mmCIF file with all atom_site columns, C-alpha atoms in Angstrom:
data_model
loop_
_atom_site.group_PDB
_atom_site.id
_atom_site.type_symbol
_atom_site.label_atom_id
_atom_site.label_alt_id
_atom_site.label_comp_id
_atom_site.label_asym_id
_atom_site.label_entity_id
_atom_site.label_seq_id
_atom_site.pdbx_PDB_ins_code
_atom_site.Cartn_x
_atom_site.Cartn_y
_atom_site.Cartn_z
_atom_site.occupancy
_atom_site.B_iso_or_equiv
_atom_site.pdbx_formal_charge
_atom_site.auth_seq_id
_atom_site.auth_comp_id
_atom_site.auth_asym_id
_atom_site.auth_atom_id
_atom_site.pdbx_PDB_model_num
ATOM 1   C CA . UNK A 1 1   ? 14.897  1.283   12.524  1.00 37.00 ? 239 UNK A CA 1
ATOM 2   C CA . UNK A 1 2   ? 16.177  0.777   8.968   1.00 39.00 ? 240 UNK A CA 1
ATOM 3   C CA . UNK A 1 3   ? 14.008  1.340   5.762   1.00 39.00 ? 241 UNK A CA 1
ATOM 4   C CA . UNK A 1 4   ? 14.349  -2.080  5.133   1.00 42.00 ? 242 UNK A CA 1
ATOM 5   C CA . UNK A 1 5   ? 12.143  -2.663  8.360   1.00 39.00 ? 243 UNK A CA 1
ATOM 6   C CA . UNK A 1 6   ? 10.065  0.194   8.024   1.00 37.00 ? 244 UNK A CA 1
ATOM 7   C CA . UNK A 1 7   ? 8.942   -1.355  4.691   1.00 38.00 ? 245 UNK A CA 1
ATOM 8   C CA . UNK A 1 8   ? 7.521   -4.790  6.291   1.00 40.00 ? 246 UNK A CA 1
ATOM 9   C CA . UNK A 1 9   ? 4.427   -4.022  6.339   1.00 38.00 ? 247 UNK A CA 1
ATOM 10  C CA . UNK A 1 10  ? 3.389   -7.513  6.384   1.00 39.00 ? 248 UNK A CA 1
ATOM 11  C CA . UNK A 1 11  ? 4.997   -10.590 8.311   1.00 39.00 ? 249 UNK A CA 1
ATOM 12  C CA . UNK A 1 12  ? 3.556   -14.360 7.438   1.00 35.00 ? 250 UNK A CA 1
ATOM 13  C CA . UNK A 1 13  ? 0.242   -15.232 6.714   1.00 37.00 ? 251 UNK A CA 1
ATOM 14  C CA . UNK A 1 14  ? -1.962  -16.457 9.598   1.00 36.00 ? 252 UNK A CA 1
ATOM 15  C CA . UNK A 1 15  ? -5.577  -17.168 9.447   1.00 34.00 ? 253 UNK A CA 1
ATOM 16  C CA . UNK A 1 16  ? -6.676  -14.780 7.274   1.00 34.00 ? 254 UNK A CA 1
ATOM 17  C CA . UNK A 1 17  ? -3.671  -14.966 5.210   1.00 38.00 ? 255 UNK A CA 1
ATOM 18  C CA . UNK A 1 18  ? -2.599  -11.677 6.708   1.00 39.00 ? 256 UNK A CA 1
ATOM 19  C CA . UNK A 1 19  ? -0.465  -10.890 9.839   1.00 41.00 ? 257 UNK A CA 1
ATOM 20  C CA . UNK A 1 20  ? -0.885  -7.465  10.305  1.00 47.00 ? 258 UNK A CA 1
ATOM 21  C CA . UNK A 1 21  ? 1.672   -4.334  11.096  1.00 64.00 ? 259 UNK A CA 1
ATOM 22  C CA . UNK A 1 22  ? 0.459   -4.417  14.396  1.00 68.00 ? 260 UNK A CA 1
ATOM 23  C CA . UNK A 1 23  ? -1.901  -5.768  17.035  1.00 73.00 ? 261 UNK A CA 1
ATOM 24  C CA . UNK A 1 24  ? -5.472  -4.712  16.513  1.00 76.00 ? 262 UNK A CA 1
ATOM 25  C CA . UNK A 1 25  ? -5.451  -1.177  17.839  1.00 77.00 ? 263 UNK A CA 1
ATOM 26  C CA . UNK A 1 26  ? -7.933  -2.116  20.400  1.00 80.00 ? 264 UNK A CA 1
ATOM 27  C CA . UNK A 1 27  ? -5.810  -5.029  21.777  1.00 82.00 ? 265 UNK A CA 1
ATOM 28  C CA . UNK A 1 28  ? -2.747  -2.983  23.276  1.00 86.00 ? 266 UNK A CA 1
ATOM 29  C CA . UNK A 1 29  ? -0.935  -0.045  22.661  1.00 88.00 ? 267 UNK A CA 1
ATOM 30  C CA . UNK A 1 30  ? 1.352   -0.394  19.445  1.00 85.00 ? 268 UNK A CA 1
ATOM 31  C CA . UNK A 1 31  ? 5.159   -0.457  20.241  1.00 89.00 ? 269 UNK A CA 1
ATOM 32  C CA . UNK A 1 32  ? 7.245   2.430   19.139  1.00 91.00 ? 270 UNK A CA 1
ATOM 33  C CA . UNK A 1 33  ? 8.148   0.267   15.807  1.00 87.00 ? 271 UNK A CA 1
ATOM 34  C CA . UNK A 1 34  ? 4.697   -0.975  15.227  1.00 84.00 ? 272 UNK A CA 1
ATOM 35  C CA . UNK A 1 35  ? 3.765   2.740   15.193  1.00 85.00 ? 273 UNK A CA 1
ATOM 36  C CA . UNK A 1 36  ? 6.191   3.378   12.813  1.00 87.00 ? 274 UNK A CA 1
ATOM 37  C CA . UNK A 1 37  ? 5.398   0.843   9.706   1.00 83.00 ? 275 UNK A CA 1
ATOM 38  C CA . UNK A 1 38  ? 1.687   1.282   10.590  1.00 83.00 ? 276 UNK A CA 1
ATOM 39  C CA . UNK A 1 39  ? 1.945   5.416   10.155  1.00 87.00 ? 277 UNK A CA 1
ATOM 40  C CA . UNK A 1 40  ? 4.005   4.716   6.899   1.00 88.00 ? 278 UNK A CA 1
ATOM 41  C CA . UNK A 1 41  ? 0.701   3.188   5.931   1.00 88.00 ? 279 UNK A CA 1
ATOM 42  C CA . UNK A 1 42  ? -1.415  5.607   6.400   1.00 89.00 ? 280 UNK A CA 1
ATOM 43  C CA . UNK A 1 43  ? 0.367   8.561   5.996   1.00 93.00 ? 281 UNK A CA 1
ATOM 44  C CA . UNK A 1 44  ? 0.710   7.393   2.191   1.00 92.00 ? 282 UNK A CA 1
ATOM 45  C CA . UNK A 1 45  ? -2.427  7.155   1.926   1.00 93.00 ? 283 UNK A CA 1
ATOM 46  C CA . UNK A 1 46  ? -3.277  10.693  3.782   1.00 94.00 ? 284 UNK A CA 1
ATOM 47  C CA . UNK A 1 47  ? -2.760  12.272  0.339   1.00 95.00 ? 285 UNK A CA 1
ATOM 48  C CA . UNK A 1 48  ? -6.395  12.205  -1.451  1.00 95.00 ? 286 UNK A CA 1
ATOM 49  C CA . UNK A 1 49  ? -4.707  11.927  -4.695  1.00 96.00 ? 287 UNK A CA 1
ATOM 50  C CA . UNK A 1 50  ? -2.813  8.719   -3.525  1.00 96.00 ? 288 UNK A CA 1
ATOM 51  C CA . UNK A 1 51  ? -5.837  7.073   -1.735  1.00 94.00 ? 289 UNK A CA 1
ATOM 52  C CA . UNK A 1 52  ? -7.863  8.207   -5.102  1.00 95.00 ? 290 UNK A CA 1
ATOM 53  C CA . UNK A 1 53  ? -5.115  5.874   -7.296  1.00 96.00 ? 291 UNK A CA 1
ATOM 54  C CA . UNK A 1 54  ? -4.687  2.945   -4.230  1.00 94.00 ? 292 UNK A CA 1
ATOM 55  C CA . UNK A 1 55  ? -8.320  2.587   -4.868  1.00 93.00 ? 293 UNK A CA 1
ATOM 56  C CA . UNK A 1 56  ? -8.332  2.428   -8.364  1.00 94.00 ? 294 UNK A CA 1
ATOM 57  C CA . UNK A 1 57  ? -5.699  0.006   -8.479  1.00 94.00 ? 295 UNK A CA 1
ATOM 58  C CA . UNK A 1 58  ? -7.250  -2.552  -5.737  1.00 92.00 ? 296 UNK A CA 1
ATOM 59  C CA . UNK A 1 59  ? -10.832 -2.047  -7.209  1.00 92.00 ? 297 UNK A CA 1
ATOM 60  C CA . UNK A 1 60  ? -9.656  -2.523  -11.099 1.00 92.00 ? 298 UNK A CA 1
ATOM 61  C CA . UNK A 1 61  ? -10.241 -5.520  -12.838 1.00 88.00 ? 299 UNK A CA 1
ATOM 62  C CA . UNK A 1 62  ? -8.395  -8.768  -12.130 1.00 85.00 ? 300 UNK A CA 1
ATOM 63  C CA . UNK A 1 63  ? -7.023  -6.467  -9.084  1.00 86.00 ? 301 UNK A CA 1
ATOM 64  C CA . UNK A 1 64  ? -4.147  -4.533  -11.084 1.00 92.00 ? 302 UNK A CA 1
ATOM 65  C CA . UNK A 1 65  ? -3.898  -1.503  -13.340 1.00 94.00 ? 303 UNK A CA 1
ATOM 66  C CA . UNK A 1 66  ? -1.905  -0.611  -15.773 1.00 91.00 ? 304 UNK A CA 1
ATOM 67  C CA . UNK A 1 67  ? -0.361  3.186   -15.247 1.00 88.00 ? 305 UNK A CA 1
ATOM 68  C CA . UNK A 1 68  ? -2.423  4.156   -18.820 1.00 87.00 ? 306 UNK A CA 1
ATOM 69  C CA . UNK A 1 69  ? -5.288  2.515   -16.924 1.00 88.00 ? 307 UNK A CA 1
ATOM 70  C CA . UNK A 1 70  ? -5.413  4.922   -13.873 1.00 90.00 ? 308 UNK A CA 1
ATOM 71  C CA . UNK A 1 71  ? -3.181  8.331   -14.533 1.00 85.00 ? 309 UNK A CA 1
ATOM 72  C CA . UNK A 1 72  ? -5.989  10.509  -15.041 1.00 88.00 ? 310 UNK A CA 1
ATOM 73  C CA . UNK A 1 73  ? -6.387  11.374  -11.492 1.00 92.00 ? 311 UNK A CA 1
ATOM 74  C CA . UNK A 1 74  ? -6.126  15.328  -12.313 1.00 91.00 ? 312 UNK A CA 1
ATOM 75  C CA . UNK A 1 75  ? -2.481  15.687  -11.683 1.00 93.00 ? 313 UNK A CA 1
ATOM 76  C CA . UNK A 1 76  ? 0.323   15.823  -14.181 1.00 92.00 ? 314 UNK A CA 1
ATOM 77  C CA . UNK A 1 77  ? 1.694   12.150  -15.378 1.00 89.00 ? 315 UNK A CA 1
ATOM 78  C CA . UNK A 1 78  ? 4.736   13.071  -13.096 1.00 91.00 ? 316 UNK A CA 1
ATOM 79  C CA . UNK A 1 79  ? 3.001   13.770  -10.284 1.00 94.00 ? 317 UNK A CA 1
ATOM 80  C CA . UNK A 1 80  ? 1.232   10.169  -10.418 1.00 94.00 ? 318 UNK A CA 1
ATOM 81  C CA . UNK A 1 81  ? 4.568   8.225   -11.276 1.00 93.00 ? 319 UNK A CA 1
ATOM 82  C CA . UNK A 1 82  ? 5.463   10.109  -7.858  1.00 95.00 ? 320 UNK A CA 1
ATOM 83  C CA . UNK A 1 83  ? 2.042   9.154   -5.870  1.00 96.00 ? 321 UNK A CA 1
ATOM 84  C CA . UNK A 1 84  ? 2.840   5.734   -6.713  1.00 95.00 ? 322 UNK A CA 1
ATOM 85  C CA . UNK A 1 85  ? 6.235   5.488   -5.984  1.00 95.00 ? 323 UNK A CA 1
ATOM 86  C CA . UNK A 1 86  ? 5.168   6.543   -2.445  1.00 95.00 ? 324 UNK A CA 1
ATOM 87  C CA . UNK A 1 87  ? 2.763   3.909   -2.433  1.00 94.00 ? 325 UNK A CA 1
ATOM 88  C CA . UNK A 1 88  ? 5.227   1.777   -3.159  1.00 93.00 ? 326 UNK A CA 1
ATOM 89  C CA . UNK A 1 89  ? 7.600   2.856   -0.605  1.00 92.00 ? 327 UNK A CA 1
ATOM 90  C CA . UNK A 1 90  ? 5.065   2.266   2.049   1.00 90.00 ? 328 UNK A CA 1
ATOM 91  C CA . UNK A 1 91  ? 4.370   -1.212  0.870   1.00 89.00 ? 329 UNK A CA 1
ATOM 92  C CA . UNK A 1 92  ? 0.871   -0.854  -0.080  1.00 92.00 ? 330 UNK A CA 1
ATOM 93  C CA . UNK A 1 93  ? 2.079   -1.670  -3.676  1.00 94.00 ? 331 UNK A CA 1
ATOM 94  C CA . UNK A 1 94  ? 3.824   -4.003  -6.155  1.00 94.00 ? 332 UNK A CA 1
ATOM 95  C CA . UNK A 1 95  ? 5.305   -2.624  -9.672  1.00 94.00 ? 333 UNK A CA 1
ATOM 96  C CA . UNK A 1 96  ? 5.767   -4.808  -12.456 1.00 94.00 ? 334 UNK A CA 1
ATOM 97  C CA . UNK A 1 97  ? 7.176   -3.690  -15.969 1.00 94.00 ? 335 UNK A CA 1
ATOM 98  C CA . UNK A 1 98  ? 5.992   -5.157  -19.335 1.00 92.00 ? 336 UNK A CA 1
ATOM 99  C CA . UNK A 1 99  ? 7.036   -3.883  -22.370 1.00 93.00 ? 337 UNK A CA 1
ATOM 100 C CA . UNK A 1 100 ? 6.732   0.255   -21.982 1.00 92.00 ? 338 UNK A CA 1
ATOM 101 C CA . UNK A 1 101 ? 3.914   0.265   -19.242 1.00 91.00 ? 339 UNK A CA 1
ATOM 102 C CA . UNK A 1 102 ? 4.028   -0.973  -15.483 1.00 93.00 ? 340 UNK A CA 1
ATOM 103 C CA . UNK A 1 103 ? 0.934   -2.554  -14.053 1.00 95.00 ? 341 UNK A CA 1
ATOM 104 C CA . UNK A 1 104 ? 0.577   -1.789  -10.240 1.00 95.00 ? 342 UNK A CA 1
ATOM 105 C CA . UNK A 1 105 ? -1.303  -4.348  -7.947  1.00 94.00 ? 343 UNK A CA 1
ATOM 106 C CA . UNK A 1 106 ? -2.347  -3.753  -4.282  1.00 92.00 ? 344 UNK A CA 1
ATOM 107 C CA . UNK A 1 107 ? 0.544   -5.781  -1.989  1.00 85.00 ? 345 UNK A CA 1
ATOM 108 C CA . UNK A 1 108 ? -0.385  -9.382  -0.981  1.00 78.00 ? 346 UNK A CA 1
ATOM 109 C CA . UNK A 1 109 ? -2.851  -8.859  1.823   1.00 77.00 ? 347 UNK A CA 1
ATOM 110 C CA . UNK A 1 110 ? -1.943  -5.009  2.576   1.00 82.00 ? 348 UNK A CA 1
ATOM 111 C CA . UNK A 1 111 ? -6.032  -4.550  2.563   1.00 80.00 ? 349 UNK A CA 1
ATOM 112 C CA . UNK A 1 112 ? -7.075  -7.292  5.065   1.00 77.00 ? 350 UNK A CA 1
ATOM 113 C CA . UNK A 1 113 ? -3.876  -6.140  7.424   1.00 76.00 ? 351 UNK A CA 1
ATOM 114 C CA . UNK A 1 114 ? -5.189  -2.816  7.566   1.00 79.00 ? 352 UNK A CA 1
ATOM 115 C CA . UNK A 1 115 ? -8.470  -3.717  7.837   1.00 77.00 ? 353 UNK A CA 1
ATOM 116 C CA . UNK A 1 116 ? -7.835  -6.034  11.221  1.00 76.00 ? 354 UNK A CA 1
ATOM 117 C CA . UNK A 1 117 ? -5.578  -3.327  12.637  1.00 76.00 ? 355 UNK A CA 1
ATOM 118 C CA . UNK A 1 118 ? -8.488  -1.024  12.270  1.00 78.00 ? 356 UNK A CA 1
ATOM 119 C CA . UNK A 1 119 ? -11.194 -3.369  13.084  1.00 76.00 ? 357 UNK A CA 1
ATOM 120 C CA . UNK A 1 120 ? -10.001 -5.044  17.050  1.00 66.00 ? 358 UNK A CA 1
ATOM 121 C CA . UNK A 1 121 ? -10.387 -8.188  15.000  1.00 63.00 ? 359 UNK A CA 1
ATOM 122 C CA . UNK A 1 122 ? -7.790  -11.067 14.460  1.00 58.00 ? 360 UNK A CA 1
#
């Protein structure tokens, strides 16, 4: 499986406006490449330090943060650029740059995918 495939977390919008990783986890086992985007998931946010700035990204207001807005996490201002490039990787989120800072929003329906993977739900 390329990166480029392991980084699709999301496919077209159904219903919900979210297609998730993978089948509900209730619904049938995941194939070996469902399992793989769906653990790139969570295993970025297995790091309490990256689920600490996912959250304060997708719960700031107007649902993005600037870096200034959310680097005090405890950790060194190098150690968040890195937490969020992770995040990134995985697909959870989107980077844009104005001017010197770069605002991070949560990906287009990364929350609700994980949520019906998790949930049995569709």
């Amino acid at each position: 499986m390329s990166k480029r495939e392991l980084l699709t977390v999301l496919d077209s919008p159904g219903e919900t406006g979210a297609v998730p990783c993978c089948p509900p986890l209730t619904e049938r086992p995941l194939t070996p490449a469902e399992a793989e985007r769906t653990a790139v998931m969570f295993k970025a946010l297995g790091d309490p330090v990256r689920l600490r700035l996912f959250s304060l990204v997708a719960s700031h207001k107007d649902g993005e943060a600037c870096v200034c807005d959310i680097s005090d996490v405890g950790v060194s201002q190098p150690t968040v650029s890195h937490h969020l490039k992770k995040l990134r990787e995985a697909g959870l989120l989107t980077a844009e740059r104005r001017g010197t800072w770069v605002y991070y929003r949560v990906a287009p329906s990364v929350l609700a995918a994980m949520g019906q993977a998790l949930s049995g739900q569709r």
